[in-house]
Amino acid sequence: MAERPPSSPRVAWEEVAAPRETRSPAEPYAVTMVQPLQMGETLPEENPEHPELEPGWDSEGSCSLSSLDSSESTTVFGLHLEPSQVTDIVLIAIEALTADDISDRQMGSNILDMVVLDPGYWLTDVPKFMRYIHKNVECICTEPARHSLDSLLLRMTEWCPREVVRSLLKISPTCDSAALAMWEVMISVPWILWSVLTELLSVLQDQRVRKVFSCATEDACIYPLALLLYTDIDAEEFAALYRAQRYLRRPSSVMLSLVLSVLITLSKKPKMATKMQVLLPDIMENLQDANADAKMKALVFLRSMMGDAKTEEASLIAVQLAEKLPPLFDDDSSQVRELSISLFKDVMKAVVGINKKKMKKRVQRVLLPLFLHMSDEIESVAQASRDTLLACAEFLGWRKLSHLAKTNQTHLIGESLLVHDRSRAEDYLFQSLQYLRNAQATLREVAVRFIGLAVQHLRNLSQTKVWNVCNALLPLRRDTERLVSSLAAQTVFKLTKRVRTRGWSLRWLCCCLG
């Protein structure tokens, strides 16, 4: 039986603004509700058919939630049950969270909400509970049900961190998706994270256990995370220790996701930003190849770091980020696009002093992508692009562009870019070619329109460059969107008329159309 930790119970988890199913307040299961007997009734132990049964138990002594209605679920723990019986109830309650029926899920949640109040009585077989949570966690589809399971897992980790950590490592040493979901819950609360990392480090140092996760590289990632917890290691000492190994240089996608979750939790602690700055180059380097989940976590962490850093430190971080964020503007994930674009706006605001000169060139390079993403099919991404383009215009001091962005005159912004900085018009043209292959038809359309506008301004474009532009446009003649295919064909026709040497133009057309 688990011993109660000396600290007083804390609220294990709270999801901000999470929708919840309506449920009656859970009552502590130590309270027994007694109903007066009606005429003709007998006490439970005097029941002539099944004298041995108590409410909620079948003829074989197994618990069944189906035998309880919602009102009984709050009183069943008033019965004198053995820990093993409570264990059975909790396991069935966990499985009930996966049910299609809302009343079953609510009953399961009610029971779990009660048992987390005092796990000391029933938490006798941690591995069994961990296996059951691992089995069901990915089958729970509703937020309230997941909230109840997360609360249970956090409470178990708070009471029995050693057993919880070692059980999960044994269940899934390669950290499958279900185990990853459980780890992320366990490291989401600062005071529980400390226990988890301490146990992981203990396992890693145990000579009888050759490894924690699937390989030594991933195990090594635990060390810098554990070191961050010790307040007697200052930023310079930690930086020196980390640079000696660079543990986070090429972690697996699973380990990167876990590391970022830990860092997000640790970043909530005061004075942690300075110590974690040494990790930023490797985290930024992993941005491009990470999956969408890891990218989102990295962006959240980087935003937190900038917010907590001192002015000069934030300015240095901003300069580095300005180079890494633009490729994410075109990410497949709309959430990554939106957050990276919004973060770029914060980056500009954070730059001070001599770093502003470096930032100016980087801001100019994102003007066209931001303009094109103002037509993003996802409205939140389009809005983030408008807001950030406005911030860019103000940063550069371009009043007309600022006015057009503020008034949302998208159709005039492309020409404004070409006219305001004619020296970059050709760069804008070739920058727009990559958007001809974009999955969004709206972006392909606005890119073709911009290309047609750009070639009108570039009268001295060489034949080779005209060839490159036409070659990029030709596949769009078969575009699934008729407007896009029509615009592409018109633009190619106009470009061919620009070629002065007729023989070269005819040979080119024969090759392209043949």
Coordinates of C-alpha atoms in Angstrom, one line a residue:
M1 CA 0.0 0.0 0.0
A2 CA 1.4 3.4 -0.9
E3 CA 2.3 5.8 1.8
R4 CA 0.9 9.4 1.7
P5 CA 3.6 11.9 0.9
P6 CA 4.3 14.6 3.5
S7 CA 3.2 17.4 1.3
S8 CA -0.5 18.4 1.2
P9 CA -2.5 17.4 -1.8
R10 CA -2.4 19.8 -4.7
V11 CA -4.7 20.4 -7.7
A12 CA -3.2 17.9 -10.2
W13 CA -4.3 19.4 -13.5
E14 CA -6.4 22.1 -15.0
E15 CA -7.0 22.6 -18.7
V16 CA -7.6 26.2 -19.5
A17 CA -11.0 26.9 -21.2
A18 CA -11.5 23.2 -21.7
P19 CA -15.1 22.2 -22.4
R20 CA -16.5 19.9 -19.7
E21 CA -19.4 17.6 -19.5
T22 CA -21.9 18.6 -16.8
R23 CA -21.4 16.4 -13.7
S24 CA -22.5 16.6 -10.1
P25 CA -19.8 17.4 -7.5
A26 CA -18.1 14.2 -6.4
E27 CA -18.5 13.2 -2.8
P28 CA -15.6 11.6 -0.8
Y29 CA -16.1 7.9 -0.8
A30 CA -15.6 7.8 3.0
V31 CA -19.1 9.0 3.4
T32 CA -21.9 6.4 3.6
M33 CA -25.4 7.4 2.6
V34 CA -28.1 5.4 4.5
Q35 CA -31.6 5.2 3.2
P36 CA -34.6 4.3 5.5
L37 CA -36.0 0.9 4.9
Q38 CA -39.4 0.7 3.3
M39 CA -42.1 -1.9 4.2
G40 CA -41.2 -5.3 2.9
E41 CA -37.5 -4.5 2.3
T42 CA -34.6 -6.4 4.0
L43 CA -31.1 -5.5 4.7
P44 CA -28.6 -6.4 1.9
E45 CA -27.1 -9.3 3.9
E46 CA -30.5 -10.8 4.4
N47 CA -31.4 -10.8 0.7
P48 CA -32.9 -14.3 0.3
E49 CA -31.7 -14.7 -3.3
H50 CA -28.1 -13.4 -3.1
P51 CA -27.2 -12.9 0.5
E52 CA -23.5 -12.5 -0.2
L53 CA -23.9 -9.6 -2.8
E54 CA -23.4 -5.9 -2.2
P55 CA -24.7 -3.2 -4.6
G56 CA -22.5 -3.0 -7.7
W57 CA -21.1 -6.6 -7.6
D58 CA -22.2 -9.6 -9.6
S59 CA -22.5 -13.2 -8.6
E60 CA -18.8 -13.8 -9.2
G61 CA -17.7 -10.9 -7.0
S62 CA -16.7 -8.7 -10.0
C63 CA -17.6 -5.1 -10.2
S64 CA -19.8 -3.8 -13.0
L65 CA -20.5 -0.1 -13.6
S66 CA -23.6 -1.1 -15.5
S67 CA -25.2 -2.2 -12.3
L68 CA -24.9 1.2 -10.9
D69 CA -26.9 4.3 -11.8
S70 CA -25.3 7.7 -11.7
S71 CA -26.5 8.5 -8.2
E72 CA -25.0 5.2 -6.9
S73 CA -21.6 6.0 -8.3
T74 CA -21.1 8.6 -5.7
T75 CA -22.0 6.3 -2.8
V76 CA -20.5 3.0 -3.8
F77 CA -17.3 3.8 -1.9
G78 CA -19.2 4.2 1.3
L79 CA -19.3 0.4 1.3
H80 CA -16.7 -1.5 3.2
L81 CA -14.6 -2.7 0.2
E82 CA -11.2 -4.4 0.1
P83 CA -8.4 -2.5 -1.7
S84 CA -8.6 -5.2 -4.5
Q85 CA -12.3 -4.5 -5.0
V86 CA -11.6 -0.7 -5.2
T87 CA -8.8 -1.6 -7.7
D88 CA -11.3 -3.4 -9.9
I89 CA -13.7 -0.5 -9.8
V90 CA -11.0 2.0 -10.8
L91 CA -9.9 -0.2 -13.7
I92 CA -13.4 -0.5 -15.0
A93 CA -13.9 3.3 -14.5
I94 CA -10.8 3.9 -16.7
E95 CA -12.2 1.7 -19.4
A96 CA -15.6 3.4 -19.1
L97 CA -13.9 6.7 -20.2
T98 CA -13.6 5.2 -23.7
A99 CA -17.4 4.4 -23.9
D100 CA -19.6 6.0 -26.6
D101 CA -22.4 6.6 -24.1
I102 CA -21.9 9.9 -22.3
S103 CA -23.5 8.6 -19.1
D104 CA -20.9 5.8 -18.9
R105 CA -18.1 8.2 -19.4
Q106 CA -19.5 10.6 -16.8
M107 CA -19.8 7.7 -14.3
G108 CA -16.2 6.7 -15.0
S109 CA -15.1 10.3 -14.5
N110 CA -17.1 10.6 -11.2
I111 CA -15.4 7.6 -9.8
L112 CA -11.9 8.7 -10.8
D113 CA -12.5 12.2 -9.5
M114 CA -13.3 10.6 -6.1
V115 CA -10.4 8.1 -5.9
V116 CA -7.8 10.7 -6.6
L117 CA -8.7 12.3 -3.2
D118 CA -7.1 9.5 -1.3
P119 CA -5.1 7.0 -3.3
G120 CA -3.4 5.7 -0.2
Y121 CA -6.1 3.1 0.3
W122 CA -6.4 1.6 -3.1
L123 CA -3.1 2.3 -4.9
T124 CA -1.5 -1.1 -4.2
D125 CA -0.6 -2.3 -7.7
V126 CA 0.9 0.5 -9.7
P127 CA 2.1 -1.6 -12.7
K128 CA -1.4 -2.9 -13.2
F129 CA -2.9 0.6 -13.3
M130 CA -0.1 1.8 -15.6
R131 CA -0.8 -1.0 -18.0
Y132 CA -4.5 -0.2 -18.0
I133 CA -3.9 3.5 -18.6
H134 CA -1.5 2.7 -21.4
K135 CA -4.0 0.4 -23.0
N136 CA -6.9 2.9 -23.0
V137 CA -5.3 6.4 -23.2
E138 CA -5.5 6.7 -27.0
C139 CA -9.1 5.5 -27.0
I140 CA -10.3 8.4 -24.9
C141 CA -11.8 11.0 -27.3
T142 CA -13.5 13.6 -25.1
E143 CA -11.8 16.3 -23.1
P144 CA -13.6 15.8 -19.8
A145 CA -12.8 12.1 -19.8
R146 CA -9.2 12.8 -20.7
H147 CA -9.1 15.3 -17.9
S148 CA -10.1 12.7 -15.4
L149 CA -7.5 10.2 -16.6
D150 CA -4.8 12.8 -16.6
S151 CA -5.7 13.7 -13.0
L152 CA -5.4 10.1 -12.0
L153 CA -2.0 9.6 -13.6
L154 CA -0.7 12.8 -12.1
R155 CA -1.9 11.8 -8.6
M156 CA -0.3 8.3 -9.0
T157 CA 3.0 9.9 -10.1
E158 CA 2.9 12.3 -7.1
W159 CA 2.4 9.4 -4.7
C160 CA 4.5 6.7 -6.3
P161 CA 7.0 8.3 -8.7
R162 CA 9.5 5.5 -8.6
E163 CA 6.9 2.8 -9.4
V164 CA 5.1 4.9 -12.0
V165 CA 8.3 5.8 -13.9
R166 CA 9.8 2.3 -13.9
S167 CA 6.5 0.7 -14.8
L168 CA 6.1 2.9 -17.9
L169 CA 9.6 2.3 -19.0
K170 CA 9.0 -1.4 -18.7
I171 CA 5.7 -1.2 -20.5
S172 CA 7.1 0.7 -23.5
P173 CA 10.9 1.1 -23.6
T174 CA 10.7 2.4 -27.1
C175 CA 8.1 5.0 -26.1
D176 CA 5.2 4.4 -28.4
S177 CA 2.5 7.0 -28.9
A178 CA 0.4 5.9 -25.9
A179 CA 3.5 6.0 -23.7
L180 CA 4.4 9.4 -25.1
A181 CA 1.0 10.8 -24.2
M182 CA 1.5 9.5 -20.6
W183 CA 5.0 10.9 -20.3
E184 CA 3.7 14.3 -21.4
V185 CA 1.1 14.3 -18.7
M186 CA 3.6 13.3 -16.1
I187 CA 6.0 16.1 -16.9
S188 CA 3.4 18.9 -17.3
V189 CA 3.4 20.0 -13.6
P190 CA 6.7 21.4 -12.2
W191 CA 6.7 19.7 -8.8
I192 CA 5.9 16.3 -10.3
L193 CA 8.4 16.9 -13.2
W194 CA 11.2 17.1 -10.6
S195 CA 10.2 13.6 -9.2
V196 CA 10.0 12.1 -12.7
L197 CA 13.4 13.4 -13.8
T198 CA 15.0 12.4 -10.5
E199 CA 13.7 8.8 -11.0
L200 CA 14.8 8.7 -14.7
L201 CA 18.3 9.8 -13.6
S202 CA 18.2 7.2 -10.9
V203 CA 17.3 4.5 -13.4
L204 CA 20.1 5.7 -15.8
Q205 CA 22.7 5.5 -13.0
D206 CA 21.5 2.0 -11.9
Q207 CA 24.2 -0.4 -13.1
R208 CA 21.6 -3.2 -13.2
V209 CA 19.6 -1.3 -15.8
R210 CA 21.6 -1.0 -19.0
K211 CA 19.4 1.7 -20.6
V212 CA 16.3 3.8 -20.0
F213 CA 14.9 4.4 -23.4
S214 CA 15.7 2.6 -26.7
C215 CA 19.3 3.9 -27.2
A216 CA 22.1 5.7 -25.4
T217 CA 21.6 8.9 -27.4
E218 CA 18.1 9.3 -26.1
D219 CA 19.2 8.4 -22.6
A220 CA 21.8 11.1 -22.7
C221 CA 19.1 13.7 -23.2
I222 CA 18.0 13.1 -19.6
Y223 CA 21.2 14.5 -18.2
P224 CA 20.9 18.2 -19.2
L225 CA 17.2 18.2 -18.2
A226 CA 18.0 16.8 -14.7
L227 CA 20.9 19.3 -14.3
L228 CA 18.5 22.2 -14.9
L229 CA 16.7 21.3 -11.8
Y230 CA 19.7 21.9 -9.5
T231 CA 19.8 25.5 -8.4
D232 CA 23.5 25.3 -7.4
I233 CA 24.6 25.1 -11.1
D234 CA 24.7 28.5 -12.6
A235 CA 24.2 29.4 -16.3
E236 CA 27.9 29.4 -17.2
E237 CA 28.6 26.0 -15.6
F238 CA 25.5 24.5 -17.2
A239 CA 26.5 25.9 -20.6
A240 CA 29.9 24.4 -20.3
L241 CA 28.6 21.0 -19.4
Y242 CA 26.1 21.0 -22.2
R243 CA 28.5 22.2 -24.9
A244 CA 30.8 19.3 -24.1
Q245 CA 28.2 16.8 -25.4
R246 CA 25.4 18.7 -27.2
Y247 CA 22.9 16.0 -26.1
L248 CA 20.0 17.6 -28.0
R249 CA 21.8 18.0 -31.4
R250 CA 19.9 15.1 -33.2
P251 CA 17.4 13.5 -30.9
S252 CA 14.7 11.2 -32.2
S253 CA 11.3 12.8 -32.8
V254 CA 9.9 11.2 -29.7
M255 CA 12.7 12.3 -27.5
L256 CA 12.6 15.8 -29.0
S257 CA 8.9 16.0 -28.2
L258 CA 9.5 14.9 -24.6
V259 CA 12.5 17.3 -24.1
L260 CA 10.4 20.2 -25.4
S261 CA 7.6 19.4 -23.1
V262 CA 10.0 19.3 -20.1
L263 CA 11.5 22.6 -21.2
I264 CA 8.1 24.3 -21.5
T265 CA 7.3 23.2 -17.9
L266 CA 10.7 24.3 -16.6
S267 CA 10.4 27.7 -18.4
K268 CA 7.7 28.6 -15.9
K269 CA 10.3 28.7 -13.2
P270 CA 11.9 32.1 -12.5
K271 CA 15.4 32.8 -13.7
M272 CA 15.4 29.7 -15.9
A273 CA 15.6 31.5 -19.2
T274 CA 19.3 32.5 -18.8
K275 CA 20.3 29.0 -18.0
M276 CA 18.5 27.4 -20.9
Q277 CA 19.8 29.8 -23.6
V278 CA 22.6 27.4 -24.4
L279 CA 20.0 24.9 -25.7
L280 CA 18.5 27.3 -28.2
P281 CA 20.8 26.7 -31.2
D282 CA 20.2 23.0 -31.2
I283 CA 16.4 23.4 -30.7
M284 CA 16.3 25.9 -33.6
E285 CA 18.3 23.6 -35.7
N286 CA 15.7 20.8 -35.2
L287 CA 12.8 23.1 -36.2
Q288 CA 12.9 22.2 -39.9
D289 CA 13.0 18.4 -39.7
A290 CA 10.7 18.0 -36.6
N291 CA 7.1 16.8 -36.9
A292 CA 4.2 19.3 -36.4
D293 CA 3.8 18.5 -32.7
A294 CA 7.5 19.1 -31.9
K295 CA 7.5 22.3 -34.0
M296 CA 4.5 23.7 -32.1
K297 CA 6.2 22.9 -28.8
A298 CA 9.5 24.4 -29.9
L299 CA 7.7 27.6 -31.0
V300 CA 5.9 27.8 -27.7
F301 CA 9.1 27.3 -25.8
L302 CA 11.0 29.9 -27.9
R303 CA 8.2 32.5 -27.4
S304 CA 8.4 31.8 -23.6
M305 CA 12.2 32.2 -23.7
M306 CA 11.9 35.6 -25.4
G307 CA 9.3 36.8 -23.0
D308 CA 11.4 35.8 -19.9
A309 CA 14.8 36.9 -21.2
K310 CA 16.4 40.3 -20.4
T311 CA 16.2 42.9 -23.2
E312 CA 19.7 42.3 -24.6
E313 CA 19.3 38.5 -24.3
A314 CA 15.9 38.6 -26.0
S315 CA 17.4 40.7 -28.9
L316 CA 20.1 38.1 -29.5
I317 CA 17.5 35.3 -29.5
A318 CA 15.3 37.3 -31.9
V319 CA 18.1 37.7 -34.5
Q320 CA 18.7 33.9 -34.5
L321 CA 14.9 33.2 -34.7
A322 CA 14.4 35.6 -37.6
E323 CA 16.5 33.3 -39.8
K324 CA 14.8 30.1 -38.7
L325 CA 11.1 31.1 -38.7
P326 CA 10.4 32.0 -42.4
P327 CA 10.5 28.4 -43.7
L328 CA 7.8 27.5 -41.2
F329 CA 5.4 30.1 -42.8
D330 CA 4.8 27.4 -45.5
D331 CA 4.4 24.5 -43.2
D332 CA 1.7 21.9 -43.9
S333 CA 0.3 22.5 -40.4
S334 CA -1.9 25.6 -40.2
Q335 CA -1.1 25.9 -36.5
V336 CA 2.6 25.9 -37.2
R337 CA 2.1 28.5 -39.9
E338 CA 0.1 30.8 -37.7
L339 CA 2.3 30.5 -34.6
S340 CA 5.6 31.0 -36.6
I341 CA 4.2 34.1 -38.4
S342 CA 2.9 35.6 -35.1
L343 CA 6.2 34.8 -33.4
F344 CA 8.1 36.7 -36.2
K345 CA 6.1 39.8 -35.2
D346 CA 7.3 39.4 -31.6
V347 CA 10.8 38.9 -32.9
M348 CA 10.9 42.3 -34.5
K349 CA 9.6 44.0 -31.4
A350 CA 12.4 42.3 -29.3
V351 CA 15.3 43.6 -31.4
V352 CA 17.3 46.5 -30.1
G353 CA 20.5 48.4 -30.8
I354 CA 22.9 47.2 -33.5
N355 CA 20.8 44.1 -34.1
K356 CA 18.1 46.2 -35.9
K357 CA 20.4 46.6 -38.9
K358 CA 20.7 42.8 -39.2
M359 CA 17.0 42.4 -38.8
K360 CA 16.1 44.9 -41.6
K361 CA 17.3 42.5 -44.3
R362 CA 15.6 39.6 -42.8
V363 CA 12.3 41.5 -42.6
Q364 CA 12.5 42.5 -46.2
R365 CA 12.8 38.8 -47.2
V366 CA 9.5 37.8 -45.5
L367 CA 7.4 40.6 -47.1
L368 CA 6.3 38.5 -50.1
P369 CA 5.5 35.3 -48.1
L370 CA 3.4 37.3 -45.7
F371 CA 1.6 39.1 -48.6
L372 CA 0.8 35.7 -50.2
H373 CA -0.3 34.2 -47.0
M374 CA -2.8 37.0 -46.5
S375 CA -4.8 34.8 -49.0
D376 CA -4.3 31.6 -46.9
E377 CA -7.4 29.4 -46.8
I378 CA -7.1 29.3 -43.0
E379 CA -8.5 32.6 -41.8
S380 CA -6.4 32.7 -38.6
V381 CA -3.2 32.3 -40.7
A382 CA -4.4 35.0 -43.1
Q383 CA -5.1 37.3 -40.1
A384 CA -1.7 36.6 -38.5
S385 CA -0.1 37.4 -41.9
R386 CA -1.9 40.7 -42.1
D387 CA -0.9 41.7 -38.6
T388 CA 2.8 40.7 -39.1
L389 CA 3.0 42.4 -42.5
L390 CA 1.7 45.6 -40.9
A391 CA 4.4 45.2 -38.1
C392 CA 7.0 44.7 -40.8
A393 CA 6.0 47.8 -42.7
E394 CA 6.1 49.8 -39.5
F395 CA 9.5 48.4 -38.6
L396 CA 10.9 49.4 -42.1
G397 CA 9.1 52.7 -42.0
W398 CA 7.1 52.0 -45.2
R399 CA 4.1 54.2 -44.8
K400 CA 2.2 53.2 -47.9
L401 CA 2.6 49.5 -47.3
S402 CA 1.6 50.1 -43.7
H403 CA -1.6 51.9 -44.8
L404 CA -2.5 49.1 -47.3
A405 CA -2.0 46.4 -44.7
K406 CA -3.9 48.3 -42.1
T407 CA -6.9 48.8 -44.5
N408 CA -6.6 45.3 -45.9
Q409 CA -6.1 46.4 -49.5
T410 CA -4.5 43.1 -50.5
H411 CA -4.9 43.7 -54.3
L412 CA -2.6 46.8 -54.1
I413 CA 0.1 45.3 -51.8
G414 CA 1.9 43.3 -54.5
E415 CA 2.4 46.4 -56.7
S416 CA 3.5 48.4 -53.7
L417 CA 6.2 45.9 -53.0
L418 CA 7.5 46.1 -56.6
V419 CA 7.4 49.9 -56.8
H420 CA 8.8 50.7 -53.4
D421 CA 11.9 48.7 -53.7
R422 CA 12.7 48.1 -57.4
S423 CA 16.0 46.6 -56.6
R424 CA 14.3 43.7 -55.0
A425 CA 11.6 43.2 -57.7
E426 CA 13.4 40.4 -59.4
D427 CA 14.0 38.7 -56.0
Y428 CA 10.3 38.9 -55.3
L429 CA 9.5 37.4 -58.7
F430 CA 11.7 34.3 -58.2
Q431 CA 10.6 34.0 -54.5
S432 CA 7.0 33.7 -55.7
L433 CA 7.8 30.7 -58.0
Q434 CA 7.9 28.3 -55.1
Y435 CA 4.2 29.1 -54.3
L436 CA 3.1 27.8 -57.7
R437 CA 3.5 24.3 -56.2
N438 CA 1.6 25.1 -53.0
A439 CA -1.2 22.8 -52.0
Q440 CA -3.6 25.7 -51.5
A441 CA -5.3 26.9 -54.7
T442 CA -5.7 30.4 -53.3
L443 CA -1.9 30.8 -52.8
R444 CA -1.2 29.4 -56.3
E445 CA -3.7 32.0 -57.8
V446 CA -2.2 35.0 -56.0
A447 CA 1.3 33.8 -56.9
V448 CA 0.4 33.6 -60.6
R449 CA -1.2 37.1 -60.5
F450 CA 1.9 38.5 -58.7
I451 CA 4.2 36.9 -61.3
G452 CA 2.2 38.5 -64.1
L453 CA 2.5 41.9 -62.4
A454 CA 6.2 41.5 -61.7
V455 CA 7.2 40.7 -65.3
Q456 CA 5.4 43.9 -66.4
H457 CA 7.8 45.9 -64.1
L458 CA 10.9 43.9 -65.1
R459 CA 11.3 45.1 -68.7
N460 CA 14.9 43.9 -69.0
L461 CA 14.4 40.3 -67.8
S462 CA 16.8 38.0 -69.7
Q463 CA 15.6 35.2 -72.0
T464 CA 17.0 32.6 -69.6
K465 CA 15.1 34.1 -66.7
V466 CA 11.9 34.3 -68.8
W467 CA 12.5 30.6 -69.6
N468 CA 12.7 29.7 -65.9
V469 CA 9.5 31.6 -65.1
C470 CA 7.6 30.0 -68.0
N471 CA 8.9 26.6 -67.1
A472 CA 7.6 27.0 -63.6
L473 CA 4.2 28.2 -64.9
L474 CA 3.6 25.5 -67.5
P475 CA 2.5 22.7 -65.2
L476 CA -0.3 24.9 -64.0
R477 CA -2.0 24.7 -67.4
R478 CA -3.4 21.4 -66.0
D479 CA -4.2 22.8 -62.6
T480 CA -7.4 21.4 -61.0
E481 CA -8.6 25.0 -60.5
R482 CA -9.8 26.4 -63.8
L483 CA -9.0 30.0 -62.7
V484 CA -5.4 29.1 -61.8
S485 CA -4.9 27.2 -65.1
S486 CA -6.3 30.1 -67.1
L487 CA -4.2 32.7 -65.4
A488 CA -1.1 30.6 -65.9
A489 CA -1.7 30.1 -69.6
Q490 CA -2.3 33.9 -70.0
T491 CA 0.9 34.7 -68.2
V492 CA 3.0 32.3 -70.3
F493 CA 1.5 33.8 -73.5
K494 CA 2.5 37.3 -72.4
L495 CA 6.0 36.2 -71.5
T496 CA 6.6 34.6 -74.9
K497 CA 5.7 37.8 -76.6
R498 CA 8.5 39.4 -74.7
V499 CA 11.2 37.3 -76.3
R500 CA 12.8 39.4 -79.0
T501 CA 14.5 36.6 -81.0
R502 CA 11.6 35.0 -82.9
G503 CA 13.6 31.8 -83.8
W504 CA 14.5 31.2 -80.1
S505 CA 10.8 31.7 -79.1
L506 CA 9.5 29.2 -81.7
R507 CA 12.0 26.6 -80.7
W508 CA 11.2 27.1 -77.1
L509 CA 7.4 26.8 -77.7
C510 CA 7.9 23.6 -79.7
C511 CA 9.9 22.1 -76.9
C512 CA 7.4 23.1 -74.3
L513 CA 4.2 22.3 -76.1
G514 CA 5.4 19.2 -77.8

